[in-house]
Amino acid sequence: MGIKSKLISVAAVALMSTTPMAWAESLSDAMASAYKSSGLLQQNQAILRAADEDVAISLSALRPTIEYSLSHGWADTDGRGPIPDGRQTTASLTASMLLYNFGRGKMGVQASKELVLAARDTLVGVEQNVLLRSVRAYLNVRSAIENAALQGNSVRVLTQELRAANDRFEVGEVTQTDVAIARARLASARSGEVSARGQLEIAREEYRASVGHLPKGLSTPPRLPATAKSLEAAKSVARQRHPDIQAAQHQVAAAEIGIKVAKTAMMPSVVGQAQTTYGDTVGDSTPGNFNNSIGITVRGEIYSGGLRSAQYRKAVAQAEQARSGLYLSRLNVDQNVANAWSQMAIAAAQLEATDRQIRASRVALRGAREEATLGSRTTLDVLNAEQELLNAEAARISAQADRYYAAYSLLSAMGLLTAEHLKLGVVTYDAEAYYNAVRNAPVRQVSPQGQKLDAIIELLGKN
């Protein structure tokens, strides 16, 4: 089978999906598949798990540490080199714990928790982008299929027009110019058909990249999703729900805690320490002995070359940066909501206008053909009328796809384009599972909760 025949078969099979069939892939199926197969989501899930570990790392600073050391060597006491009886063995065990540092440790844990929440919201934002991309891919494939069929039908019609022009030329009803015009239009239509088939192949590859497999039979998109009754209502939901805003809010909270941490870093720390040491020297008549000690140490800096002051100023600047980021996030979200709302209105108006244009173009084409048979219209008039109808039908395909995409873009701008909100029926990533497994800084590499999470991740991979 040649490439041309293969493309025709692909378009024909895909067009059959416009009728209800059990195997037809719906828009929800495509989004669910995109969620399960997205490498970008898996990457950001790993980033979130790394952020979860930062909480455990911060918490570990508040707990005691136990260290050991073992040493064995030779002592040279008279300058003649090491002697066998000069061997020494030393072992020590030291336990230390932070007792007080003006709350820096606890604030570090709280800042890490805020960053975990920010990472969770960032993951939701990535999920929205993945699902919106799959929506665009789905609509592009359907539009490409319809355009390919439309261009193919145009070629068939213009082939008949050229044949009719040749017949009328044979009987002297039209001139050679009419035949040449018909032949040129047919060549242009064939070029458009090849281009439409190429665009279909491009759309199919984008579908595979975003959804995880080549499109099968694509069913008709469902009704437009429910969004909001007004632009202000949509903006209100977005300001409360959009993950970009929520992530920026947590970034601000973490940055403000960072200022407090940097400020208290100039204060001393109180550390408790206990140590036991065993030493033994070969050749010494006395046995090895233990030395034990316990005490409290106050540590602080008198001068650090301006380090702490610079760290404080840096924390203040980072907090200002985070607050500016929150402001920009709110502006961007408001703008995206307004843009999507306007695009929905534009697409709806275009769809209504193209419907009227198609009806009028069909009437005009029918009249042009009848008048051409009476000699009051030329072949060029008929071809122009056909082109007007073709343009109107192509415009309707684009307007219909744009309307659906604008609706889902509005959901995304409102922060509602998630697998949970859309009820896609997939096993969603449990952001709490790994956090609960590691938040108390367990020594074990894998806790029971972690094993449960591994099972969930494995299930996501299989599905």
CSV table of C-alpha atoms in Angstrom, one decimal:
chain,number,residue,atom,x,y,z
A,1,MET,CA,0.0,0.0,0.0
A,2,GLY,CA,1.4,3.4,-1.0
A,3,ILE,CA,1.7,6.4,1.3
A,4,LYS,CA,-1.2,8.1,-0.4
A,5,SER,CA,-3.5,5.1,-0.1
A,6,LYS,CA,-2.4,4.6,3.5
A,7,LEU,CA,-3.3,8.2,4.4
A,8,ILE,CA,-6.7,7.9,2.7
A,9,SER,CA,-7.4,4.7,4.7
A,10,VAL,CA,-6.3,6.4,8.0
A,11,ALA,CA,-8.7,9.3,7.3
A,12,ALA,CA,-11.5,7.0,6.3
A,13,VAL,CA,-11.2,4.9,9.4
A,14,ALA,CA,-11.0,7.9,11.7
A,15,LEU,CA,-14.0,9.5,10.1
A,16,MET,CA,-16.0,6.4,11.0
A,17,SER,CA,-15.5,7.3,14.6
A,18,THR,CA,-18.0,10.1,14.3
A,19,THR,CA,-20.7,7.4,14.7
A,20,PRO,CA,-21.2,5.9,18.1
A,21,MET,CA,-19.0,2.8,18.4
A,22,ALA,CA,-17.9,0.8,21.4
A,23,TRP,CA,-14.2,1.1,20.6
A,24,ALA,CA,-14.3,4.8,19.9
A,25,GLU,CA,-11.8,6.8,22.0
A,26,SER,CA,-13.5,9.7,23.9
A,27,LEU,CA,-11.9,13.0,25.0
A,28,SER,CA,-12.0,11.7,28.6
A,29,ASP,CA,-10.2,8.6,27.5
A,30,ALA,CA,-7.5,10.7,25.9
A,31,MET,CA,-7.0,12.8,29.0
A,32,ALA,CA,-6.9,9.8,31.2
A,33,SER,CA,-4.2,8.2,29.0
A,34,ALA,CA,-2.2,11.4,29.0
A,35,TYR,CA,-2.3,11.5,32.8
A,36,LYS,CA,-1.1,7.9,33.1
A,37,SER,CA,1.6,8.1,30.5
A,38,SER,CA,3.0,11.6,31.0
A,39,GLY,CA,6.8,11.5,31.7
A,40,LEU,CA,6.5,15.2,32.7
A,41,LEU,CA,4.1,14.3,35.5
A,42,GLN,CA,6.4,11.5,36.7
A,43,GLN,CA,9.3,13.9,36.7
A,44,ASN,CA,7.5,16.4,38.9
A,45,GLN,CA,6.2,13.7,41.2
A,46,ALA,CA,9.8,12.8,41.9
A,47,ILE,CA,10.6,16.5,42.5
A,48,LEU,CA,7.8,16.6,45.1
A,49,ARG,CA,9.2,13.5,46.8
A,50,ALA,CA,12.6,15.2,47.0
A,51,ALA,CA,10.9,18.3,48.6
A,52,ASP,CA,9.2,15.9,51.1
A,53,GLU,CA,12.6,14.7,52.1
A,54,ASP,CA,13.7,18.3,52.9
A,55,VAL,CA,11.2,18.2,55.8
A,56,ALA,CA,12.9,15.1,57.2
A,57,ILE,CA,16.3,16.7,56.7
A,58,SER,CA,15.2,19.9,58.6
A,59,LEU,CA,13.7,17.7,61.4
A,60,SER,CA,16.8,15.7,61.8
A,61,ALA,CA,18.7,18.9,62.9
A,62,LEU,CA,16.5,18.9,66.0
A,63,ARG,CA,17.4,15.4,67.0
A,64,PRO,CA,20.4,14.0,68.7
A,65,THR,CA,23.3,12.7,66.7
A,66,ILE,CA,25.6,9.9,67.7
A,67,GLU,CA,29.1,9.6,66.2
A,68,TYR,CA,31.9,7.2,66.7
A,69,SER,CA,35.6,7.1,65.9
A,70,LEU,CA,38.2,4.4,66.0
A,71,SER,CA,42.0,5.0,65.6
A,72,HIS,CA,45.1,2.9,65.8
A,73,GLY,CA,48.6,4.1,65.4
A,74,TRP,CA,52.2,4.2,66.5
A,75,ALA,CA,53.8,6.8,68.8
A,76,ASP,CA,57.4,8.1,68.4
A,77,THR,CA,58.4,9.5,71.8
A,78,ASP,CA,62.2,9.7,71.4
A,79,GLY,CA,62.8,10.5,67.8
A,80,ARG,CA,64.1,7.1,66.8
A,81,GLY,CA,60.9,6.1,64.9
A,82,PRO,CA,57.9,4.1,65.9
A,83,ILE,CA,58.5,1.1,68.2
A,84,PRO,CA,56.3,-2.0,68.7
A,85,ASP,CA,55.5,-1.0,72.3
A,86,GLY,CA,54.3,2.4,71.2
A,87,ARG,CA,51.1,1.3,69.5
A,88,GLN,CA,48.0,3.1,70.7
A,89,THR,CA,44.3,2.2,70.2
A,90,THR,CA,41.6,4.8,70.8
A,91,ALA,CA,37.8,4.5,70.5
A,92,SER,CA,35.2,7.2,71.2
A,93,LEU,CA,31.4,7.6,71.2
A,94,THR,CA,29.9,11.0,71.1
A,95,ALA,CA,26.3,12.1,71.4
A,96,SER,CA,25.2,15.7,70.9
A,97,MET,CA,21.9,17.5,70.6
A,98,LEU,CA,20.8,21.0,69.9
A,99,LEU,CA,19.1,22.3,73.0
A,100,TYR,CA,18.2,25.9,72.0
A,101,ASN,CA,18.9,28.1,69.0
A,102,PHE,CA,16.1,30.7,69.2
A,103,GLY,CA,13.7,28.6,67.2
A,104,ARG,CA,15.8,28.3,64.0
A,105,GLY,CA,15.4,24.6,63.8
A,106,LYS,CA,11.7,24.6,64.1
A,107,MET,CA,11.4,27.5,61.7
A,108,GLY,CA,13.5,25.5,59.2
A,109,VAL,CA,11.0,22.6,59.4
A,110,GLN,CA,8.1,25.0,58.9
A,111,ALA,CA,9.8,26.6,55.8
A,112,SER,CA,10.4,23.1,54.4
A,113,LYS,CA,6.7,22.3,54.8
A,114,GLU,CA,5.7,25.4,53.0
A,115,LEU,CA,8.0,24.5,50.1
A,116,VAL,CA,6.4,21.0,50.0
A,117,LEU,CA,2.9,22.6,49.7
A,118,ALA,CA,4.3,24.8,46.9
A,119,ALA,CA,5.7,21.8,45.1
A,120,ARG,CA,2.3,20.1,45.4
A,121,ASP,CA,0.6,23.1,43.7
A,122,THR,CA,3.3,23.1,41.1
A,123,LEU,CA,2.5,19.5,40.4
A,124,VAL,CA,-1.1,20.4,39.9
A,125,GLY,CA,-0.1,23.1,37.4
A,126,VAL,CA,1.9,20.5,35.5
A,127,GLU,CA,-1.1,18.2,35.5
A,128,GLN,CA,-3.3,21.0,34.1
A,129,ASN,CA,-0.8,21.6,31.3
A,130,VAL,CA,-0.6,17.9,30.5
A,131,LEU,CA,-4.4,17.5,30.3
A,132,LEU,CA,-4.8,20.7,28.2
A,133,ARG,CA,-2.2,19.6,25.8
A,134,SER,CA,-4.1,16.3,25.3
A,135,VAL,CA,-7.3,18.3,24.7
A,136,ARG,CA,-5.5,20.3,22.0
A,137,ALA,CA,-4.1,17.2,20.4
A,138,TYR,CA,-7.5,15.5,20.4
A,139,LEU,CA,-9.2,18.4,18.8
A,140,ASN,CA,-6.4,18.9,16.3
A,141,VAL,CA,-6.7,15.3,15.1
A,142,ARG,CA,-10.5,15.5,14.7
A,143,SER,CA,-10.1,18.9,12.8
A,144,ALA,CA,-7.3,17.4,10.6
A,145,ILE,CA,-9.5,14.4,9.8
A,146,GLU,CA,-12.4,16.6,8.8
A,147,ASN,CA,-10.3,19.0,6.8
A,148,ALA,CA,-8.7,16.0,5.0
A,149,ALA,CA,-12.1,14.7,4.1
A,150,LEU,CA,-13.3,18.2,3.1
A,151,GLN,CA,-10.3,18.6,0.8
A,152,GLY,CA,-10.8,15.2,-0.6
A,153,ASN,CA,-14.4,15.9,-1.4
A,154,SER,CA,-13.4,19.2,-3.0
A,155,VAL,CA,-11.0,17.3,-5.3
A,156,ARG,CA,-13.8,14.9,-6.3
A,157,VAL,CA,-16.2,17.8,-7.1
A,158,LEU,CA,-13.6,19.8,-9.0
A,159,THR,CA,-12.8,16.7,-11.0
A,160,GLN,CA,-16.4,16.5,-12.1
A,161,GLU,CA,-16.4,20.2,-12.8
A,162,LEU,CA,-13.3,19.8,-15.1
A,163,ARG,CA,-15.0,16.9,-16.9
A,164,ALA,CA,-18.1,18.9,-17.4
A,165,ALA,CA,-16.1,21.9,-18.6
A,166,ASN,CA,-14.3,19.7,-21.2
A,167,ASP,CA,-17.7,18.3,-22.4
A,168,ARG,CA,-19.1,21.8,-22.7
A,169,PHE,CA,-16.0,22.9,-24.5
A,170,GLU,CA,-16.4,20.1,-27.0
A,171,VAL,CA,-19.9,21.4,-27.9
A,172,GLY,CA,-18.7,25.0,-28.0
A,173,GLU,CA,-20.6,26.2,-24.9
A,174,VAL,CA,-17.4,27.4,-23.1
A,175,THR,CA,-14.0,28.5,-24.1
A,176,GLN,CA,-10.5,27.0,-23.5
A,177,THR,CA,-10.1,29.6,-20.8
A,178,ASP,CA,-12.9,28.0,-18.8
A,179,VAL,CA,-11.3,24.6,-19.1
A,180,ALA,CA,-7.9,26.0,-18.0
A,181,ILE,CA,-9.5,27.7,-14.9
A,182,ALA,CA,-11.2,24.5,-13.9
A,183,ARG,CA,-7.9,22.6,-14.4
A,184,ALA,CA,-6.0,25.1,-12.2
A,185,ARG,CA,-8.6,24.9,-9.5
A,186,LEU,CA,-8.4,21.2,-9.5
A,187,ALA,CA,-4.6,21.3,-9.2
A,188,SER,CA,-4.9,23.7,-6.3
A,189,ALA,CA,-7.4,21.4,-4.6
A,190,ARG,CA,-5.1,18.5,-4.9
A,191,SER,CA,-2.3,20.5,-3.4
A,192,GLY,CA,-4.7,21.4,-0.5
A,193,GLU,CA,-5.6,17.7,-0.1
A,194,VAL,CA,-1.9,16.7,0.2
A,195,SER,CA,-1.4,19.4,2.7
A,196,ALA,CA,-4.4,18.4,4.7
A,197,ARG,CA,-3.2,14.8,4.9
A,198,GLY,CA,0.3,16.0,6.0
A,199,GLN,CA,-1.3,18.0,8.7
A,200,LEU,CA,-3.3,15.0,9.8
A,201,GLU,CA,0.0,13.0,10.2
A,202,ILE,CA,1.5,15.9,12.2
A,203,ALA,CA,-1.6,16.0,14.4
A,204,ARG,CA,-1.4,12.2,14.9
A,205,GLU,CA,2.2,12.4,16.1
A,206,GLU,CA,1.4,15.2,18.5
A,207,TYR,CA,-1.4,13.0,19.8
A,208,ARG,CA,1.0,10.2,20.4
A,209,ALA,CA,3.4,12.5,22.2
A,210,SER,CA,0.8,14.0,24.5
A,211,VAL,CA,-1.6,11.0,25.0
A,212,GLY,CA,0.8,8.1,24.8
A,213,HIS,CA,-0.5,6.3,21.7
A,214,LEU,CA,-1.6,7.0,18.2
A,215,PRO,CA,-5.3,8.0,17.9
A,216,LYS,CA,-7.8,5.3,17.4
A,217,GLY,CA,-11.4,6.0,16.5
A,218,LEU,CA,-12.1,9.4,18.0
A,219,SER,CA,-15.7,9.9,19.1
A,220,THR,CA,-17.5,13.2,19.0
A,221,PRO,CA,-16.5,15.5,21.8
A,222,PRO,CA,-19.0,15.7,24.7
A,223,ARG,CA,-20.9,18.7,25.7
A,224,LEU,CA,-18.9,21.8,26.7
A,225,PRO,CA,-17.7,21.5,30.3
A,226,ALA,CA,-19.3,23.6,32.9
A,227,THR,CA,-17.1,26.6,33.7
A,228,ALA,CA,-18.6,29.8,35.3
A,229,LYS,CA,-21.7,32.0,34.8
A,230,SER,CA,-19.7,35.2,34.4
A,231,LEU,CA,-16.2,36.5,33.9
A,232,GLU,CA,-16.0,37.8,37.5
A,233,ALA,CA,-17.2,34.5,38.9
A,234,ALA,CA,-14.5,32.7,36.8
A,235,LYS,CA,-11.8,35.1,38.1
A,236,SER,CA,-13.0,34.6,41.7
A,237,VAL,CA,-12.6,30.9,41.5
A,238,ALA,CA,-9.2,31.2,39.8
A,239,ARG,CA,-7.9,33.5,42.6
A,240,GLN,CA,-8.8,30.9,45.1
A,241,ARG,CA,-8.0,27.6,43.2
A,242,HIS,CA,-5.3,28.2,40.7
A,243,PRO,CA,-2.2,26.3,41.6
A,244,ASP,CA,0.2,29.0,40.4
A,245,ILE,CA,-1.3,31.5,42.9
A,246,GLN,CA,-1.3,28.9,45.7
A,247,ALA,CA,2.3,27.9,45.0
A,248,ALA,CA,3.3,31.5,45.0
A,249,GLN,CA,1.6,32.0,48.4
A,250,HIS,CA,3.5,29.1,49.9
A,251,GLN,CA,6.7,30.5,48.4
A,252,VAL,CA,6.0,33.8,50.1
A,253,ALA,CA,5.4,32.1,53.5
A,254,ALA,CA,8.6,30.1,53.1
A,255,ALA,CA,10.6,33.3,52.2
A,256,GLU,CA,9.2,35.2,55.2
A,257,ILE,CA,10.3,32.3,57.5
A,258,GLY,CA,13.7,32.5,55.8
A,259,ILE,CA,14.0,36.1,57.0
A,260,LYS,CA,13.4,35.0,60.6
A,261,VAL,CA,15.9,32.2,60.2
A,262,ALA,CA,18.6,34.5,58.9
A,263,LYS,CA,17.9,37.0,61.7
A,264,THR,CA,18.2,34.4,64.4
A,265,ALA,CA,21.4,33.0,62.8
A,266,MET,CA,23.2,35.8,64.4
A,267,MET,CA,22.2,34.5,67.8
A,268,PRO,CA,24.2,31.7,69.7
A,269,SER,CA,23.2,28.0,70.0
A,270,VAL,CA,23.2,25.8,73.1
A,271,VAL,CA,24.3,22.2,72.4
A,272,GLY,CA,24.4,19.4,74.9
A,273,GLN,CA,27.2,16.7,74.5
A,274,ALA,CA,28.1,13.4,76.1
A,275,GLN,CA,31.3,11.5,75.2
A,276,THR,CA,33.0,8.3,76.3
A,277,THR,CA,36.5,7.5,75.2
A,278,TYR,CA,38.6,4.3,75.6
A,279,GLY,CA,42.4,4.3,75.1
A,280,ASP,CA,45.0,1.6,75.3
A,281,THR,CA,48.8,1.6,74.7
A,282,VAL,CA,50.6,-1.6,74.0
A,283,GLY,CA,53.5,-2.2,76.4
A,284,ASP,CA,52.0,0.1,79.0
A,285,SER,CA,51.7,-1.8,82.4
A,286,THR,CA,48.3,-0.2,83.1
A,287,PRO,CA,45.2,-1.5,81.4
A,288,GLY,CA,43.2,0.5,78.9
A,289,ASN,CA,41.0,3.1,80.5
A,290,PHE,CA,37.7,4.9,79.9
A,291,ASN,CA,37.2,8.6,80.0
A,292,ASN,CA,33.6,10.0,80.2
A,293,SER,CA,32.4,13.5,79.9
A,294,ILE,CA,29.1,15.4,79.7
A,295,GLY,CA,28.4,19.1,79.3
A,296,ILE,CA,26.7,22.0,77.7
A,297,THR,CA,28.3,24.2,75.1
A,298,VAL,CA,27.2,27.7,74.0
A,299,ARG,CA,28.4,28.5,70.5
A,300,GLY,CA,28.2,31.8,68.7
A,301,GLU,CA,30.1,34.1,66.4
A,302,ILE,CA,31.7,37.4,67.3
A,303,TYR,CA,32.7,38.2,63.7
A,304,SER,CA,32.1,36.3,60.5
A,305,GLY,CA,33.3,38.7,57.9
A,306,GLY,CA,29.8,40.1,57.2
A,307,LEU,CA,28.4,36.7,56.3
A,308,ARG,CA,25.3,36.7,58.5
A,309,SER,CA,24.4,40.2,57.6
A,310,ALA,CA,24.6,39.4,53.9
A,311,GLN,CA,22.5,36.3,54.4
A,312,TYR,CA,19.8,38.4,56.2
A,313,ARG,CA,19.8,40.9,53.4
A,314,LYS,CA,19.6,38.1,50.9
A,315,ALA,CA,16.6,36.6,52.7
A,316,VAL,CA,14.8,40.0,52.7
A,317,ALA,CA,15.4,40.3,48.9
A,318,GLN,CA,14.2,36.8,48.3
A,319,ALA,CA,11.0,37.5,50.2
A,320,GLU,CA,10.5,40.6,48.1
A,321,GLN,CA,11.0,38.5,45.0
A,322,ALA,CA,8.5,35.9,46.2
A,323,ARG,CA,5.9,38.6,46.9
A,324,SER,CA,6.4,40.1,43.5
A,325,GLY,CA,6.0,36.6,42.0
A,326,LEU,CA,2.7,36.2,43.8
A,327,TYR,CA,1.5,39.6,42.4
A,328,LEU,CA,2.6,38.5,38.9
A,329,SER,CA,0.9,35.2,39.3
A,330,ARG,CA,-2.4,36.9,40.1
A,331,LEU,CA,-2.1,39.2,37.1
A,332,ASN,CA,-1.3,36.3,34.8
A,333,VAL,CA,-4.2,34.2,36.1
A,334,ASP,CA,-6.6,37.1,35.7
A,335,GLN,CA,-5.4,37.7,32.2
A,336,ASN,CA,-5.6,34.0,31.2
A,337,VAL,CA,-9.2,33.8,32.6
A,338,ALA,CA,-10.2,36.9,30.6
A,339,ASN,CA,-8.5,35.7,27.4
A,340,ALA,CA,-10.1,32.2,27.6
A,341,TRP,CA,-13.5,33.8,28.3
A,342,SER,CA,-13.1,36.1,25.3
A,343,GLN,CA,-12.0,33.2,23.1
A,344,MET,CA,-15.1,31.3,24.1
A,345,ALA,CA,-17.3,34.2,23.0
A,346,ILE,CA,-15.3,34.7,19.8
A,347,ALA,CA,-15.5,31.0,18.9
A,348,ALA,CA,-19.2,30.8,19.6
A,349,ALA,CA,-19.9,33.9,17.4
A,350,GLN,CA,-17.7,32.5,14.7
A,351,LEU,CA,-19.5,29.2,14.8
A,352,GLU,CA,-22.8,30.9,14.4
A,353,ALA,CA,-21.5,33.1,11.6
A,354,THR,CA,-20.0,30.2,9.7
A,355,ASP,CA,-23.3,28.2,10.0
A,356,ARG,CA,-25.1,31.1,8.3
A,357,GLN,CA,-22.3,31.4,5.7
A,358,ILE,CA,-22.5,27.7,4.9
A,359,ARG,CA,-26.2,27.9,4.3
A,360,ALA,CA,-25.9,31.0,2.1
A,361,SER,CA,-22.9,29.5,0.2
A,362,ARG,CA,-24.9,26.3,-0.6
A,363,VAL,CA,-27.8,28.3,-1.9
A,364,ALA,CA,-25.3,30.5,-4.0
A,365,LEU,CA,-23.6,27.4,-5.4
A,366,ARG,CA,-26.8,25.8,-6.4
A,367,GLY,CA,-28.0,29.0,-8.1
A,368,ALA,CA,-24.6,29.4,-9.9
A,369,ARG,CA,-24.8,25.9,-11.3
A,370,GLU,CA,-28.3,26.4,-12.5
A,371,GLU,CA,-27.5,29.8,-14.1
A,372,ALA,CA,-24.4,28.3,-15.7
A,373,THR,CA,-26.5,25.8,-17.5
A,374,LEU,CA,-28.5,28.7,-18.9
A,375,GLY,CA,-25.4,30.6,-19.9
A,376,SER,CA,-25.8,33.5,-17.5
A,377,ARG,CA,-22.9,32.3,-15.3
A,378,THR,CA,-19.4,31.3,-16.3
A,379,THR,CA,-17.3,28.3,-15.1
A,380,LEU,CA,-15.3,30.8,-13.0
A,381,ASP,CA,-18.5,31.9,-11.2
A,382,VAL,CA,-19.3,28.3,-10.3
A,383,LEU,CA,-15.8,27.6,-9.1
A,384,ASN,CA,-15.7,30.7,-7.0
A,385,ALA,CA,-19.0,29.7,-5.4
A,386,GLU,CA,-17.6,26.2,-4.6
A,387,GLN,CA,-14.5,27.8,-3.1
A,388,GLU,CA,-16.7,30.0,-0.9
A,389,LEU,CA,-18.5,27.0,0.4
A,390,LEU,CA,-15.2,25.1,1.0
A,391,ASN,CA,-13.8,28.1,3.0
A,392,ALA,CA,-16.9,28.4,5.1
A,393,GLU,CA,-16.9,24.7,6.0
A,394,ALA,CA,-13.2,24.8,6.8
A,395,ALA,CA,-13.8,27.9,9.0
A,396,ARG,CA,-16.6,26.1,10.9
A,397,ILE,CA,-14.2,23.2,11.6
A,398,SER,CA,-11.7,25.6,13.1
A,399,ALA,CA,-14.3,27.5,15.1
A,400,GLN,CA,-15.8,24.4,16.6
A,401,ALA,CA,-12.3,23.2,17.7
A,402,ASP,CA,-11.5,26.6,19.1
A,403,ARG,CA,-14.7,26.7,21.1
A,404,TYR,CA,-13.9,23.5,22.8
A,405,TYR,CA,-10.3,24.4,23.4
A,406,ALA,CA,-11.3,27.8,24.9
A,407,ALA,CA,-13.7,26.1,27.3
A,408,TYR,CA,-11.0,23.7,28.6
A,409,SER,CA,-8.5,26.6,28.6
A,410,LEU,CA,-10.9,28.5,30.9
A,411,LEU,CA,-11.1,25.5,33.2
A,412,SER,CA,-7.3,25.5,33.3
A,413,ALA,CA,-7.2,29.2,34.0
A,414,MET,CA,-9.6,28.7,36.8
A,415,GLY,CA,-7.5,25.9,38.3
A,416,LEU,CA,-10.1,23.2,37.7
A,417,LEU,CA,-8.5,21.2,34.8
A,418,THR,CA,-7.5,18.2,37.0
A,419,ALA,CA,-8.2,14.5,36.8
A,420,GLU,CA,-10.1,14.7,40.1
A,421,HIS,CA,-12.4,17.6,39.0
A,422,LEU,CA,-13.0,16.1,35.6
A,423,LYS,CA,-13.6,12.6,37.1
A,424,LEU,CA,-11.5,10.8,34.6
A,425,GLY,CA,-11.5,7.6,36.6
A,426,VAL,CA,-7.8,7.2,36.9
A,427,VAL,CA,-5.7,6.4,40.0
A,428,THR,CA,-4.4,9.8,40.8
A,429,TYR,CA,-1.0,10.5,42.5
A,430,ASP,CA,-1.4,10.6,46.3
A,431,ALA,CA,0.8,13.5,47.4
A,432,GLU,CA,0.3,12.7,51.1
A,433,ALA,CA,1.5,9.1,51.0
A,434,TYR,CA,5.3,9.7,50.6
A,435,TYR,CA,5.2,12.8,52.8
A,436,ASN,CA,3.6,10.8,55.6
A,437,ALA,CA,6.2,8.1,55.1
A,438,VAL,CA,9.2,10.3,55.5
A,439,ARG,CA,8.0,13.4,57.5
A,440,ASN,CA,9.3,12.0,60.8
A,441,ALA,CA,12.7,11.2,59.3
A,442,PRO,CA,12.6,7.4,59.6
A,443,VAL,CA,15.9,5.6,59.6
A,444,ARG,CA,14.5,2.8,57.4
A,445,GLN,CA,14.9,3.3,53.7
A,446,VAL,CA,11.4,2.1,52.9
A,447,SER,CA,8.6,2.3,55.5
A,448,PRO,CA,5.3,0.5,55.3
A,449,GLN,CA,3.7,3.6,54.0
A,450,GLY,CA,6.5,3.9,51.4
A,451,GLN,CA,5.8,0.3,50.3
A,452,LYS,CA,2.1,1.3,49.8
A,453,LEU,CA,3.2,4.2,47.7
A,454,ASP,CA,5.5,2.0,45.6
A,455,ALA,CA,2.5,-0.2,44.9
A,456,ILE,CA,0.4,2.9,43.8
A,457,ILE,CA,3.2,4.1,41.6
A,458,GLU,CA,3.6,0.6,40.0
A,459,LEU,CA,-0.2,0.5,39.5
A,460,LEU,CA,0.0,3.9,37.7
A,461,GLY,CA,2.7,2.6,35.5
A,462,LYS,CA,0.7,-0.5,34.5
A,463,ASN,CA,-2.5,1.4,33.8
